[in-house]
């Protein structure tokens, strides 16, 4: 029984590392694995392995991709002069699902957070600046989340890119301060995108 308990505790600890999963939920997950059908759990394990093996970051924008470039970067019908900067790939997906933007993206893979010791070097800001320096981009839309950390990230990037001849805009404040794009209504997001305003003079 000791080995069984140790195995369950180990699995619980791993589930507990997932975002939004507390200790009790992690325990339920672990015991569910124990009693569920083997084929279901092994299929889950295969799916996790497949994602970790085959999915990578796009070499251009850091969206999720199967090959070197993601679907958006491969789409030649996109407006490559307009670039939307988002924190995470899920934010990109929200904007895509809303159907309010036909430009290209850059995913930061996070946001500045001194409390979590996340600085500029931990994000893809340097890669973003290299894309802008190459030329061809006319507008950068800062679509970081409308909260303190998202605003600080947008401000930092805006200041860093001021030396380039590009227009920098920010989503309109129809989006409630403190929320995340992931949970924004499609119509509100559409208004925010269409009503974007100048961000850095």
CSV table of C-alpha atoms in Angstrom, one decimal:
chain,number,residue,atom,x,y,z
A,1,UNK,CA,0.0,0.0,0.0
A,2,UNK,CA,3.0,2.3,0.6
A,3,UNK,CA,4.0,2.3,-3.0
A,4,UNK,CA,0.4,2.9,-4.1
A,5,UNK,CA,0.1,5.9,-1.8
A,6,UNK,CA,3.4,7.2,-2.9
A,7,UNK,CA,2.4,6.9,-6.6
A,8,UNK,CA,-0.9,8.7,-6.0
A,9,UNK,CA,0.8,11.4,-4.0
A,10,UNK,CA,3.3,11.9,-6.8
A,11,UNK,CA,0.5,12.1,-9.5
A,12,UNK,CA,-1.4,14.5,-7.2
A,13,UNK,CA,1.6,16.8,-6.9
A,14,UNK,CA,2.0,16.9,-10.7
A,15,UNK,CA,-1.7,17.7,-11.3
A,16,UNK,CA,-1.4,20.4,-8.6
A,17,UNK,CA,1.1,22.2,-10.7
A,18,UNK,CA,-1.5,22.8,-13.4
A,19,UNK,CA,-2.9,26.3,-13.5
A,20,UNK,CA,-6.2,26.6,-11.5
A,21,UNK,CA,-5.9,23.1,-10.0
A,22,UNK,CA,-5.9,23.1,-6.3
A,23,UNK,CA,-4.9,20.2,-4.0
A,24,UNK,CA,-8.4,18.7,-3.7
A,25,UNK,CA,-9.0,18.8,-7.4
A,26,UNK,CA,-5.5,17.3,-8.1
A,27,UNK,CA,-6.4,14.5,-5.7
A,28,UNK,CA,-9.7,13.8,-7.6
A,29,UNK,CA,-7.8,13.8,-10.9
A,30,UNK,CA,-5.2,11.3,-9.5
A,31,UNK,CA,-7.9,8.9,-8.2
A,32,UNK,CA,-9.8,9.2,-11.4
A,33,UNK,CA,-6.7,8.0,-13.3
A,34,UNK,CA,-6.6,5.1,-11.0
A,35,UNK,CA,-10.2,4.0,-11.6
A,36,UNK,CA,-10.7,5.1,-15.2
A,37,UNK,CA,-10.5,2.7,-18.1
A,38,UNK,CA,-6.8,2.1,-19.1
A,39,UNK,CA,-7.5,2.9,-22.8
A,40,UNK,CA,-8.9,6.3,-21.9
A,41,UNK,CA,-5.9,7.2,-19.6
A,42,UNK,CA,-3.4,5.9,-22.1
A,43,UNK,CA,-5.1,7.9,-24.9
A,44,UNK,CA,-4.7,11.0,-22.7
A,45,UNK,CA,-1.0,10.2,-22.1
A,46,UNK,CA,-0.5,9.8,-25.9
A,47,UNK,CA,-2.3,13.1,-26.6
A,48,UNK,CA,0.0,14.9,-24.1
A,49,UNK,CA,3.1,13.2,-25.6
A,50,UNK,CA,1.9,14.1,-29.1
A,51,UNK,CA,1.5,17.8,-28.2
A,52,UNK,CA,4.9,18.0,-26.5
A,53,UNK,CA,6.6,16.2,-29.4
A,54,UNK,CA,4.9,17.8,-32.4
A,55,UNK,CA,3.7,21.3,-31.4
A,56,UNK,CA,6.3,24.1,-31.3
A,57,UNK,CA,6.5,27.9,-31.4
A,58,UNK,CA,6.3,29.6,-34.8
A,59,UNK,CA,9.8,30.9,-35.7
A,60,UNK,CA,8.3,34.2,-36.8
A,61,UNK,CA,5.5,35.1,-34.4
A,62,UNK,CA,5.7,32.5,-31.6
A,63,UNK,CA,2.2,31.3,-32.2
A,64,UNK,CA,1.7,27.5,-31.9
A,65,UNK,CA,2.8,25.6,-35.0
A,66,UNK,CA,3.3,22.1,-36.3
A,67,UNK,CA,6.2,23.2,-38.7
A,68,UNK,CA,8.4,26.2,-38.7
A,69,UNK,CA,5.6,28.7,-39.4
A,70,UNK,CA,2.0,28.8,-38.0
A,71,UNK,CA,-1.1,28.9,-40.1
A,72,UNK,CA,-1.4,32.7,-39.8
A,73,UNK,CA,2.2,33.4,-40.9
A,74,UNK,CA,1.7,31.0,-43.8
A,75,UNK,CA,-1.5,32.8,-45.0
A,76,UNK,CA,-0.4,35.1,-47.8
A,77,UNK,CA,-3.8,36.9,-47.7
A,78,UNK,CA,-3.1,38.5,-44.3
A,79,UNK,CA,-2.2,42.1,-44.1
A,80,UNK,CA,1.5,42.0,-43.1
A,81,UNK,CA,1.6,45.7,-42.5
A,82,UNK,CA,-0.5,45.5,-39.4
A,83,UNK,CA,0.9,43.5,-36.4
A,84,UNK,CA,-1.0,42.7,-33.3
A,85,UNK,CA,1.0,42.0,-30.1
A,86,UNK,CA,-0.6,39.7,-27.6
A,87,UNK,CA,0.5,38.0,-24.4
A,88,UNK,CA,-0.3,34.4,-25.1
A,89,UNK,CA,-1.4,32.2,-27.9
A,90,UNK,CA,-4.9,31.9,-26.4
A,91,UNK,CA,-5.3,35.6,-26.8
A,92,UNK,CA,-4.4,35.3,-30.5
A,93,UNK,CA,-7.1,32.6,-30.8
A,94,UNK,CA,-9.7,34.8,-29.1
A,95,UNK,CA,-9.1,37.5,-31.7
A,96,UNK,CA,-9.1,35.1,-34.5
A,97,UNK,CA,-12.4,33.6,-33.4
A,98,UNK,CA,-13.9,37.0,-33.2
A,99,UNK,CA,-13.0,37.6,-36.8
A,100,UNK,CA,-12.1,41.2,-36.2
A,101,UNK,CA,-8.5,41.3,-37.5
A,102,UNK,CA,-6.8,40.2,-40.7
A,103,UNK,CA,-3.2,41.3,-40.0
A,104,UNK,CA,-0.4,39.3,-38.4
A,105,UNK,CA,0.6,38.7,-34.8
A,106,UNK,CA,3.4,38.6,-32.4
A,107,UNK,CA,3.1,36.5,-29.2
A,108,UNK,CA,5.1,37.7,-26.2
A,109,UNK,CA,4.7,34.4,-24.3
A,110,UNK,CA,3.9,36.3,-21.1
A,111,UNK,CA,3.9,39.8,-19.7
A,112,UNK,CA,6.3,41.8,-17.5
A,113,UNK,CA,5.8,40.9,-13.9
A,114,UNK,CA,8.4,42.0,-11.3
A,115,UNK,CA,6.6,40.1,-8.6
A,116,UNK,CA,7.1,36.9,-10.6
A,117,UNK,CA,10.6,38.0,-11.7
A,118,UNK,CA,9.6,38.1,-15.4
A,119,UNK,CA,11.6,40.7,-17.2
A,120,UNK,CA,11.9,41.8,-20.8
A,121,UNK,CA,14.6,39.2,-21.5
A,122,UNK,CA,12.0,36.4,-20.5
A,123,UNK,CA,9.6,37.5,-23.3
A,124,UNK,CA,9.9,37.7,-27.1
A,125,UNK,CA,10.4,41.5,-27.1
A,126,UNK,CA,13.8,41.3,-28.8
A,127,UNK,CA,12.4,39.2,-31.6
A,128,UNK,CA,9.5,41.6,-32.0
A,129,UNK,CA,12.0,44.5,-32.3
A,130,UNK,CA,13.9,42.6,-35.0
A,131,UNK,CA,10.7,42.1,-37.0
A,132,UNK,CA,9.9,45.9,-36.8
A,133,UNK,CA,13.5,46.8,-37.7
A,134,UNK,CA,13.3,44.8,-40.9
A,135,UNK,CA,10.6,47.2,-42.1
A,136,UNK,CA,7.2,46.7,-43.8
A,137,UNK,CA,5.2,47.0,-40.6
A,138,UNK,CA,3.1,50.2,-40.6
A,139,UNK,CA,1.0,49.7,-37.4
A,140,UNK,CA,1.6,47.8,-34.2
A,141,UNK,CA,-1.6,47.1,-32.2
A,142,UNK,CA,-0.8,46.6,-28.5
A,143,UNK,CA,-3.4,44.0,-27.4
A,144,UNK,CA,-1.9,43.0,-24.0
A,145,UNK,CA,-4.5,42.5,-21.3
A,146,UNK,CA,-6.0,45.7,-19.8
A,147,UNK,CA,-4.5,45.3,-16.3
A,148,UNK,CA,-1.5,46.7,-14.5
A,149,UNK,CA,1.0,44.2,-15.9
A,150,UNK,CA,-0.4,44.2,-19.4
A,151,UNK,CA,-0.4,48.0,-19.5
A,152,UNK,CA,3.2,48.1,-18.1
A,153,UNK,CA,4.3,45.6,-20.8
A,154,UNK,CA,2.6,47.6,-23.6
A,155,UNK,CA,4.2,50.8,-22.3
A,156,UNK,CA,7.7,49.3,-22.2
A,157,UNK,CA,7.3,47.9,-25.7
A,158,UNK,CA,5.9,51.2,-27.0
A,159,UNK,CA,8.8,53.1,-25.6
A,160,UNK,CA,11.3,50.6,-27.0
A,161,UNK,CA,9.8,50.8,-30.5
A,162,UNK,CA,9.4,54.6,-30.6
A,163,UNK,CA,12.6,55.0,-32.7
A,164,UNK,CA,11.0,53.1,-35.6
A,165,UNK,CA,8.6,54.7,-38.2
A,166,UNK,CA,5.6,52.7,-37.2
A,167,UNK,CA,2.2,53.8,-35.7
A,168,UNK,CA,1.6,52.2,-32.3
A,169,UNK,CA,-2.0,51.8,-31.2
A,170,UNK,CA,-3.8,50.3,-28.2
A,171,UNK,CA,-7.2,48.5,-28.0
A,172,UNK,CA,-9.9,50.9,-27.1
A,173,UNK,CA,-11.0,50.8,-23.4
A,174,UNK,CA,-14.4,49.2,-24.1
A,175,UNK,CA,-12.6,46.2,-22.5
A,176,UNK,CA,-13.0,46.4,-18.7
A,177,UNK,CA,-9.8,47.2,-16.9
A,178,UNK,CA,-8.4,44.2,-15.0
A,179,UNK,CA,-10.0,41.5,-17.3
A,180,UNK,CA,-8.3,39.3,-19.8
A,181,UNK,CA,-9.0,38.9,-23.5
A,182,UNK,CA,-9.8,35.3,-23.1
A,183,UNK,CA,-13.1,36.2,-21.5
A,184,UNK,CA,-14.1,39.2,-23.5
A,185,UNK,CA,-17.3,39.2,-25.5
A,186,UNK,CA,-16.8,39.1,-29.3
A,187,UNK,CA,-18.7,42.3,-29.9
A,188,UNK,CA,-16.8,44.2,-27.2
A,189,UNK,CA,-13.5,42.9,-28.7
A,190,UNK,CA,-14.7,44.0,-32.2
A,191,UNK,CA,-15.4,47.5,-30.9
A,192,UNK,CA,-12.0,47.6,-29.0
A,193,UNK,CA,-10.2,46.6,-32.2
A,194,UNK,CA,-12.0,49.0,-34.5
A,195,UNK,CA,-11.8,51.9,-31.9
A,196,UNK,CA,-8.1,51.4,-31.1
A,197,UNK,CA,-6.2,54.6,-30.3
A,198,UNK,CA,-2.7,56.0,-30.6
A,199,UNK,CA,-0.6,54.8,-27.8
A,200,UNK,CA,2.9,56.3,-27.9
A,201,UNK,CA,3.4,59.7,-29.4
